[in-house]
Amino acid sequence: MLNSVSTPFRVAISTGGGDAPGLNAVIRAAVLSALNRGWECYGIRDGFAGILTPKLYPHGGVIPLTRDMVRGITSLGGTIVGTTNRGNPLRYPTKLPDGSMIERDRTDELVNGLAVHGIDALISIGGDGSMEIAAALAKKGVKVIGVPKTIDNDLEGTVATFGFDTAVAFATESLDRLQTTAQAHQRIMVVEIMGRYAGWIALHAGIAGSANAILIPEIPFDIDKVVAKVHAREQMGRMFSIVAVAEGAKPVGGKTSVLEHEMGKAERIGGIGEKVAAELQHLTGRETRLVVLGHLLRGGTPTASDRLLALRFGAAAIRALAEGQSGIMVALDPPVVKYIPLEEATKRMRLVPPDCDTMLTAREMGICFGD
Ligand code: F6P
């Protein structure tokens, strides 16, 4: 295979933000594609912590990635190099002598750290936060390729991110399982589903898993509309209901339910399922149970579709470097994997368009959105 840059070319791989099934498949494809070009590959531990906080890594914050290390990992969840959603180098939380906290830019240290390790190029696998960091590094002269990852599917510029399909498959299976127990006990089952400020996972799983109501952040809900749906089902002799609630869903005029917000970290969303379940039980008089799928959506083995997408992204990232590209993100635009400027991916969040075909499908089938 060709190599348009001098060898041995040293590529570092970083995985940042919440993990998503398929990260290891990206790593495997990138490492094999690089090694097969005669290049060397390294993994930065836990996002960029392996470089920014080297004392935490007595055995090395930057580790060689060999063929042996990536053997058999296509089907493995998580990430073999570790990840974190703390310590964004653009807004690194730092304690001052008086005990107060500030955020400071540590990207210059990161650029130096990469140079100290003799790294020629970086592959940054992550969500919007990681793409923002990658864009900043590219501006400082680092050769960098972004690879989009998130179960939330909320990144602009790519039709899909790996991890999403696996999360939807698991959430759908969960809804399927809850149908029978809901029916047996004549209960309402409320299922809270991750996705941050986007309702993609709840929408897709909700339709595929035959939820009767789906509440998503893009459509603020009126609980009385959900109560009416439950009653309408009772009129038809269906004494149970399944309500899929995206964690970012909010009532009309209300706010996203946030569990905590720590400096240097994205806010932790959750709790809306509990509120919806309590209100539904109170307003319908029907016994209601809550299931929070939480991090189960991020675990386990990636679906074949996510594996393939992740492998394609990993190989495409190395191909981009071989072509001399930088400052871009690989993106799916079926049937091809293309490259887009990193800035394009972080311009805005990709939300569910209320008039998209999937939404219309759900509405035409009588699924309630609480509006
Ligand atoms: O972005 C992926 C995601 O799983 C979101 O759906 C969720 O809100 C968040 O990460 C949870 O983050 P943490 O792992 O910090 O709890």
Short mmCIF file of C-alpha atoms and ligand atoms in Angstrom, two decimals:
data_model
loop_
_atom_site.label_atom_id
_atom_site.label_comp_id
_atom_site.label_asym_id
_atom_site.label_seq_id
_atom_site.Cartn_x
_atom_site.Cartn_y
_atom_site.Cartn_z
CA MET A 1 0.00 0.00 0.00
CA LEU A 2 1.15 3.52 -0.71
CA ASN A 3 2.41 5.90 1.89
CA SER A 4 2.65 9.49 0.73
CA VAL A 5 4.48 10.66 3.86
CA SER A 6 7.85 9.64 5.29
CA THR A 7 8.08 6.39 7.31
CA PRO A 8 7.93 5.23 10.01
CA PHE A 9 4.98 7.51 10.45
CA ARG A 10 3.71 7.49 14.05
CA VAL A 11 -0.03 7.76 14.57
CA ALA A 12 -1.65 8.19 17.98
CA ILE A 13 -5.23 7.19 18.67
CA SER A 14 -7.38 8.75 21.37
CA THR A 15 -10.92 7.82 22.42
CA GLY A 16 -12.79 10.57 24.27
CA GLY A 17 -16.20 11.12 25.89
CA GLY A 18 -18.67 8.41 26.81
CA ASP A 19 -17.80 5.03 25.34
CA ALA A 20 -19.88 3.57 22.50
CA PRO A 21 -19.97 0.03 21.12
CA GLY A 22 -17.66 0.01 18.09
CA LEU A 23 -14.75 2.04 19.50
CA ASN A 24 -12.53 -1.02 19.52
CA ALA A 25 -13.47 -1.87 15.95
CA VAL A 26 -12.29 1.61 14.86
CA ILE A 27 -9.03 1.05 16.75
CA ARG A 28 -8.50 -2.36 15.13
CA ALA A 29 -9.11 -1.13 11.59
CA ALA A 30 -6.95 1.97 12.10
CA VAL A 31 -4.08 0.01 13.66
CA LEU A 32 -4.07 -2.71 11.00
CA SER A 33 -4.38 -0.15 8.16
CA ALA A 34 -1.49 1.82 9.65
CA LEU A 35 0.76 -1.18 10.37
CA ASN A 36 0.11 -2.51 6.86
CA ARG A 37 1.50 0.78 5.53
CA GLY A 38 4.66 0.32 7.58
CA TRP A 39 3.56 2.94 10.11
CA GLU A 40 3.57 2.75 13.91
CA CYS A 41 0.51 3.15 16.10
CA TYR A 42 0.11 4.35 19.68
CA GLY A 43 -2.83 4.69 22.02
CA ILE A 44 -3.23 7.67 24.35
CA ARG A 45 -4.73 6.50 27.63
CA ASP A 46 -8.10 7.84 28.78
CA GLY A 47 -8.79 10.56 26.24
CA PHE A 48 -5.79 12.88 26.52
CA ALA A 49 -5.05 12.15 30.19
CA GLY A 50 -2.15 9.89 29.16
CA ILE A 51 -0.36 13.03 27.97
CA LEU A 52 -1.80 15.72 30.25
CA THR A 53 -1.45 13.82 33.55
CA PRO A 54 1.49 11.43 32.91
CA LYS A 55 2.06 10.84 36.66
CA LEU A 56 -1.14 8.81 36.74
CA TYR A 57 0.39 6.36 34.25
CA PRO A 58 3.57 4.79 35.68
CA HIS A 59 3.45 2.21 32.86
CA GLY A 60 3.06 4.86 30.17
CA GLY A 61 0.32 7.27 29.17
CA VAL A 62 1.04 6.58 25.51
CA ILE A 63 1.22 2.87 24.69
CA PRO A 64 2.21 1.04 21.51
CA LEU A 65 -0.70 -0.57 19.69
CA THR A 66 0.44 -3.79 18.11
CA ARG A 67 -1.27 -6.49 16.05
CA ASP A 68 -1.52 -8.60 19.21
CA MET A 69 -3.27 -5.81 21.08
CA VAL A 70 -6.01 -5.41 18.49
CA ARG A 71 -6.60 -9.12 17.90
CA GLY A 72 -10.22 -10.15 18.56
CA ILE A 73 -11.47 -6.72 19.62
CA THR A 74 -13.95 -6.01 16.82
CA SER A 75 -16.76 -7.48 18.90
CA LEU A 76 -15.62 -5.98 22.20
CA GLY A 77 -17.52 -3.08 23.82
CA GLY A 78 -15.69 -0.26 25.62
CA THR A 79 -12.24 0.88 24.46
CA ILE A 80 -8.89 -0.80 25.04
CA VAL A 81 -7.17 2.59 25.52
CA GLY A 82 -9.76 3.94 27.97
CA THR A 83 -11.82 7.10 27.75
CA THR A 84 -13.06 9.94 29.92
CA ASN A 85 -15.58 12.73 29.71
CA ARG A 86 -13.60 14.82 32.16
CA GLY A 87 -10.55 16.98 31.58
CA ASN A 88 -11.37 18.61 28.22
CA PRO A 89 -7.99 20.22 27.35
CA LEU A 90 -9.82 23.32 26.04
CA ARG A 91 -11.53 23.86 29.39
CA TYR A 92 -9.42 21.92 31.88
CA PRO A 93 -10.75 22.31 35.45
CA THR A 94 -7.94 23.55 37.68
CA LYS A 95 -7.92 24.30 41.41
CA LEU A 96 -6.39 27.64 42.41
CA PRO A 97 -4.41 28.05 45.69
CA ASP A 98 -7.48 29.71 47.28
CA GLY A 99 -9.50 26.56 46.57
CA SER A 100 -11.61 28.07 43.79
CA MET A 101 -11.85 26.35 40.43
CA ILE A 102 -11.15 27.79 36.98
CA GLU A 103 -11.12 26.31 33.49
CA ARG A 104 -7.95 26.76 31.42
CA ASP A 105 -6.77 25.91 27.93
CA ARG A 106 -4.13 23.15 28.00
CA THR A 107 -4.02 22.46 24.26
CA ASP A 108 -0.48 23.88 23.93
CA GLU A 109 0.72 21.29 26.47
CA LEU A 110 -1.08 18.63 24.49
CA VAL A 111 0.59 19.72 21.24
CA ASN A 112 3.99 19.61 23.00
CA GLY A 113 3.21 16.24 24.57
CA LEU A 114 2.41 14.76 21.16
CA ALA A 115 5.72 16.10 19.84
CA VAL A 116 7.64 14.73 22.85
CA HIS A 117 6.25 11.27 22.05
CA GLY A 118 7.27 11.69 18.42
CA ILE A 119 3.66 11.53 17.22
CA ASP A 120 3.19 12.66 13.60
CA ALA A 121 -0.59 12.50 13.47
CA LEU A 122 -3.59 12.00 15.70
CA ILE A 123 -6.84 10.14 15.24
CA SER A 124 -9.38 11.54 17.66
CA ILE A 125 -12.42 9.32 18.11
CA GLY A 126 -15.28 10.95 19.94
CA GLY A 127 -18.38 13.08 19.98
CA ASP A 128 -18.87 16.83 19.58
CA GLY A 129 -16.44 17.60 22.44
CA SER A 130 -13.66 15.53 20.90
CA MET A 131 -14.26 17.07 17.46
CA GLU A 132 -14.01 20.56 19.00
CA ILE A 133 -10.67 19.59 20.59
CA ALA A 134 -9.48 18.07 17.30
CA ALA A 135 -10.39 21.28 15.43
CA ALA A 136 -8.41 23.36 17.96
CA LEU A 137 -5.39 21.04 17.61
CA ALA A 138 -5.59 21.22 13.81
CA LYS A 139 -5.47 25.03 14.06
CA LYS A 140 -2.25 24.64 16.08
CA GLY A 141 -0.66 22.59 13.33
CA VAL A 142 -1.38 19.04 14.51
CA LYS A 143 -2.22 16.58 11.73
CA VAL A 144 -5.55 15.28 12.96
CA ILE A 145 -8.45 13.21 11.68
CA GLY A 146 -11.71 12.99 13.62
CA VAL A 147 -13.85 9.86 13.84
CA PRO A 148 -17.43 10.46 15.00
CA LYS A 149 -18.75 8.33 17.85
CA THR A 150 -21.86 8.53 19.97
CA ILE A 151 -24.82 6.35 20.82
CA ASP A 152 -26.88 9.57 20.74
CA ASN A 153 -26.52 9.98 16.93
CA ASP A 154 -26.57 13.76 17.39
CA LEU A 155 -23.50 14.74 15.34
CA GLU A 156 -23.95 16.94 12.28
CA GLY A 157 -22.34 15.97 9.01
CA THR A 158 -22.63 12.19 9.27
CA VAL A 159 -25.77 10.22 8.54
CA ALA A 160 -24.92 7.85 11.39
CA THR A 161 -22.47 7.34 14.22
CA PHE A 162 -21.49 3.85 15.36
CA GLY A 163 -22.93 2.82 18.71
CA PHE A 164 -26.38 4.14 17.83
CA ASP A 165 -27.57 0.94 16.16
CA THR A 166 -26.42 -1.16 19.12
CA ALA A 167 -28.16 1.18 21.58
CA VAL A 168 -31.39 1.10 19.55
CA ALA A 169 -31.24 -2.71 19.32
CA PHE A 170 -30.85 -3.06 23.08
CA ALA A 171 -33.57 -0.51 23.88
CA THR A 172 -35.92 -2.24 21.43
CA GLU A 173 -35.31 -5.62 23.03
CA SER A 174 -35.95 -4.07 26.43
CA LEU A 175 -39.28 -2.64 25.25
CA ASP A 176 -40.22 -6.03 23.76
CA ARG A 177 -39.55 -7.70 27.10
CA LEU A 178 -41.55 -5.10 28.99
CA GLN A 179 -44.63 -5.59 26.80
CA THR A 180 -45.41 -8.98 28.30
CA THR A 181 -44.90 -8.06 31.94
CA ALA A 182 -46.86 -4.80 31.44
CA GLN A 183 -49.73 -6.78 29.94
CA ALA A 184 -49.61 -9.48 32.61
CA HIS A 185 -49.91 -6.91 35.43
CA GLN A 186 -52.02 -4.33 33.57
CA ARG A 187 -49.44 -1.69 34.33
CA ILE A 188 -47.91 1.33 32.70
CA MET A 189 -44.20 0.79 32.10
CA VAL A 190 -42.15 3.97 31.69
CA VAL A 191 -38.72 3.41 30.12
CA GLU A 192 -36.10 6.17 30.34
CA ILE A 193 -33.65 6.06 27.44
CA MET A 194 -30.35 7.94 27.03
CA GLY A 195 -29.66 10.32 24.15
CA ARG A 196 -28.79 13.67 25.75
CA TYR A 197 -30.67 16.52 24.04
CA ALA A 198 -31.70 14.39 21.05
CA GLY A 199 -34.51 11.85 20.91
CA TRP A 200 -33.07 9.53 18.27
CA ILE A 201 -32.62 6.40 20.40
CA ALA A 202 -36.03 6.73 22.10
CA LEU A 203 -37.75 7.43 18.78
CA HIS A 204 -36.23 4.54 16.84
CA ALA A 205 -36.50 2.02 19.68
CA GLY A 206 -39.94 3.31 20.64
CA ILE A 207 -41.31 2.65 17.16
CA ALA A 208 -39.49 -0.66 16.69
CA GLY A 209 -40.49 -1.82 20.19
CA SER A 210 -44.15 -0.75 19.82
CA ALA A 211 -44.25 1.90 22.55
CA ASN A 212 -47.63 3.59 22.86
CA ALA A 213 -46.16 6.97 23.71
CA ILE A 214 -42.69 8.36 22.97
CA LEU A 215 -41.50 11.55 24.64
CA ILE A 216 -38.50 13.24 23.06
CA PRO A 217 -36.67 16.52 23.74
CA GLU A 218 -37.59 17.94 20.34
CA ILE A 219 -41.33 17.87 21.21
CA PRO A 220 -42.14 19.24 24.70
CA PHE A 221 -44.92 17.09 26.14
CA ASP A 222 -48.20 17.69 27.93
CA ILE A 223 -48.69 14.84 30.42
CA ASP A 224 -52.48 15.07 29.97
CA LYS A 225 -52.03 13.99 26.35
CA VAL A 226 -50.21 10.87 27.53
CA VAL A 227 -52.96 10.22 30.11
CA ALA A 228 -55.53 10.54 27.30
CA LYS A 229 -53.59 7.95 25.29
CA VAL A 230 -53.58 5.53 28.24
CA HIS A 231 -57.35 6.02 28.66
CA ALA A 232 -57.97 5.57 24.93
CA ARG A 233 -56.15 2.24 25.09
CA GLU A 234 -58.23 1.21 28.12
CA GLN A 235 -61.38 1.96 26.13
CA MET A 236 -60.13 -0.57 23.59
CA GLY A 237 -59.52 -3.14 26.30
CA ARG A 238 -55.76 -2.63 26.44
CA MET A 239 -55.18 -2.24 30.15
CA PHE A 240 -51.43 -1.63 29.88
CA SER A 241 -49.23 0.94 28.17
CA ILE A 242 -45.57 1.39 27.35
CA VAL A 243 -44.11 4.89 27.46
CA ALA A 244 -40.57 5.48 26.08
CA VAL A 245 -39.09 8.65 27.54
CA ALA A 246 -35.87 10.13 26.19
CA GLU A 247 -33.75 11.36 29.10
CA GLY A 248 -33.78 14.86 27.59
CA ALA A 249 -37.58 15.02 27.24
CA LYS A 250 -39.20 17.99 28.94
CA PRO A 251 -42.75 19.16 29.63
CA VAL A 252 -44.17 22.14 27.77
CA GLY A 253 -42.67 25.23 29.42
CA GLY A 254 -40.33 23.06 31.51
CA LYS A 255 -36.60 22.40 31.50
CA THR A 256 -34.39 19.38 30.82
CA SER A 257 -34.09 17.31 33.99
CA VAL A 258 -30.45 17.50 35.13
CA LEU A 259 -28.97 15.25 37.82
CA GLU A 260 -25.69 17.13 38.27
CA HIS A 261 -23.43 19.64 36.58
CA GLU A 262 -19.76 19.52 37.45
CA MET A 263 -17.14 21.95 36.10
CA GLY A 264 -15.30 20.60 33.06
CA LYS A 265 -17.93 17.96 32.38
CA ALA A 266 -21.13 17.85 30.33
CA GLU A 267 -24.24 18.08 32.49
CA ARG A 268 -25.61 14.72 33.58
CA ILE A 269 -29.15 14.38 32.33
CA GLY A 270 -31.76 12.10 33.90
CA GLY A 271 -34.71 11.86 36.23
CA ILE A 272 -37.52 12.69 33.80
CA GLY A 273 -38.63 9.04 33.70
CA GLU A 274 -39.28 9.10 37.45
CA LYS A 275 -41.35 12.29 37.17
CA VAL A 276 -43.39 10.97 34.24
CA ALA A 277 -44.00 7.63 35.99
CA ALA A 278 -45.15 9.34 39.22
CA GLU A 279 -47.49 11.67 37.33
CA LEU A 280 -48.96 8.91 35.21
CA GLN A 281 -49.66 6.73 38.24
CA HIS A 282 -51.27 9.67 40.03
CA LEU A 283 -53.34 10.86 37.05
CA THR A 284 -54.47 7.47 35.72
CA GLY A 285 -54.70 5.54 38.99
CA ARG A 286 -52.93 2.73 37.16
CA GLU A 287 -49.94 1.01 38.75
CA THR A 288 -46.81 2.31 37.03
CA ARG A 289 -43.22 1.10 37.04
CA LEU A 290 -40.07 2.82 35.85
CA VAL A 291 -37.10 1.20 34.08
CA VAL A 292 -34.02 3.34 33.46
CA LEU A 293 -31.90 1.69 30.78
CA GLY A 294 -28.95 3.99 31.49
CA HIS A 295 -25.49 2.70 30.70
CA LEU A 296 -26.77 -0.71 29.60
CA LEU A 297 -27.26 1.07 26.27
CA ARG A 298 -23.51 1.68 26.01
CA GLY A 299 -22.31 -1.78 26.99
CA GLY A 300 -22.08 -5.09 25.24
CA THR A 301 -21.03 -6.19 21.83
CA PRO A 302 -21.66 -3.88 18.84
CA THR A 303 -24.18 -4.98 16.22
CA ALA A 304 -22.77 -6.15 12.86
CA SER A 305 -23.88 -2.84 11.35
CA ASP A 306 -22.00 -0.80 14.00
CA ARG A 307 -18.92 -3.00 13.65
CA LEU A 308 -18.84 -2.48 9.92
CA LEU A 309 -19.35 1.28 10.18
CA ALA A 310 -16.64 1.52 12.85
CA LEU A 311 -14.18 -0.56 10.80
CA ARG A 312 -14.88 1.59 7.73
CA PHE A 313 -14.31 4.77 9.75
CA GLY A 314 -11.03 3.47 11.21
CA ALA A 315 -9.61 2.48 7.83
CA ALA A 316 -10.86 5.74 6.24
CA ALA A 317 -9.10 7.80 8.92
CA ILE A 318 -5.74 6.20 8.09
CA ARG A 319 -6.47 6.48 4.35
CA ALA A 320 -7.08 10.22 4.85
CA LEU A 321 -3.69 10.59 6.55
CA ALA A 322 -2.03 8.66 3.73
CA GLU A 323 -3.62 11.11 1.29
CA GLY A 324 -2.06 13.95 3.30
CA GLN A 325 -5.38 15.22 4.71
CA SER A 326 -5.87 16.84 8.11
CA GLY A 327 -8.47 18.87 10.02
CA ILE A 328 -11.29 16.69 8.76
CA MET A 329 -13.75 14.16 10.15
CA VAL A 330 -14.75 10.92 8.45
CA ALA A 331 -18.50 10.83 7.88
CA LEU A 332 -21.07 8.43 6.51
CA ASP A 333 -22.91 9.62 3.43
CA PRO A 334 -24.32 6.34 2.07
CA PRO A 335 -23.01 4.54 0.20
CA VAL A 336 -19.67 6.27 0.81
CA VAL A 337 -17.55 7.38 3.72
CA LYS A 338 -16.55 10.95 2.97
CA TYR A 339 -14.51 13.65 4.71
CA ILE A 340 -15.92 16.91 6.07
CA PRO A 341 -14.19 19.84 7.83
CA LEU A 342 -14.09 19.28 11.61
CA GLU A 343 -15.87 22.59 12.21
CA GLU A 344 -18.86 21.40 10.22
CA ALA A 345 -19.41 18.54 12.64
CA THR A 346 -19.55 20.81 15.68
CA LYS A 347 -21.60 23.66 14.20
CA ARG A 348 -24.81 22.41 15.76
CA MET A 349 -26.41 19.33 17.25
CA ARG A 350 -28.36 17.01 14.96
CA LEU A 351 -31.85 16.77 16.41
CA VAL A 352 -34.91 14.81 15.30
CA PRO A 353 -36.78 16.90 12.68
CA PRO A 354 -40.42 16.83 13.89
CA ASP A 355 -41.64 16.38 10.29
CA CYS A 356 -39.22 13.60 9.27
CA ASP A 357 -40.52 10.40 7.75
CA THR A 358 -39.84 8.39 10.91
CA MET A 359 -41.91 10.82 12.97
CA LEU A 360 -44.71 10.72 10.40
CA THR A 361 -44.64 6.93 10.50
CA ALA A 362 -45.06 6.96 14.26
CA ARG A 363 -47.86 9.52 14.19
CA GLU A 364 -49.71 7.70 11.41
CA MET A 365 -49.57 4.54 13.54
CA GLY A 366 -51.18 6.43 16.42
CA ILE A 367 -48.13 6.71 18.69
CA CYS A 368 -48.55 9.61 21.11
CA PHE A 369 -45.80 12.24 21.44
CA GLY A 370 -47.52 14.14 24.24
CA ASP A 371 -48.39 17.07 21.95
O1 F6P B 1 -23.39 10.82 25.11
C1 F6P B 1 -23.57 9.49 25.47
C2 F6P B 1 -24.29 9.41 26.79
O2 F6P B 1 -24.49 8.03 27.10
C3 F6P B 1 -25.61 10.16 26.86
O3 F6P B 1 -26.65 9.49 26.21
C4 F6P B 1 -25.78 10.31 28.35
O4 F6P B 1 -26.57 11.45 28.67
C5 F6P B 1 -24.37 10.51 28.82
O5 F6P B 1 -23.52 9.96 27.83
C6 F6P B 1 -24.09 9.86 30.15
O6 F6P B 1 -22.80 10.18 30.55
P1 F6P B 1 -22.06 9.54 31.79
O7 F6P B 1 -21.36 8.31 31.30
O8 F6P B 1 -21.11 10.59 32.22
O9 F6P B 1 -23.08 9.21 32.83
#
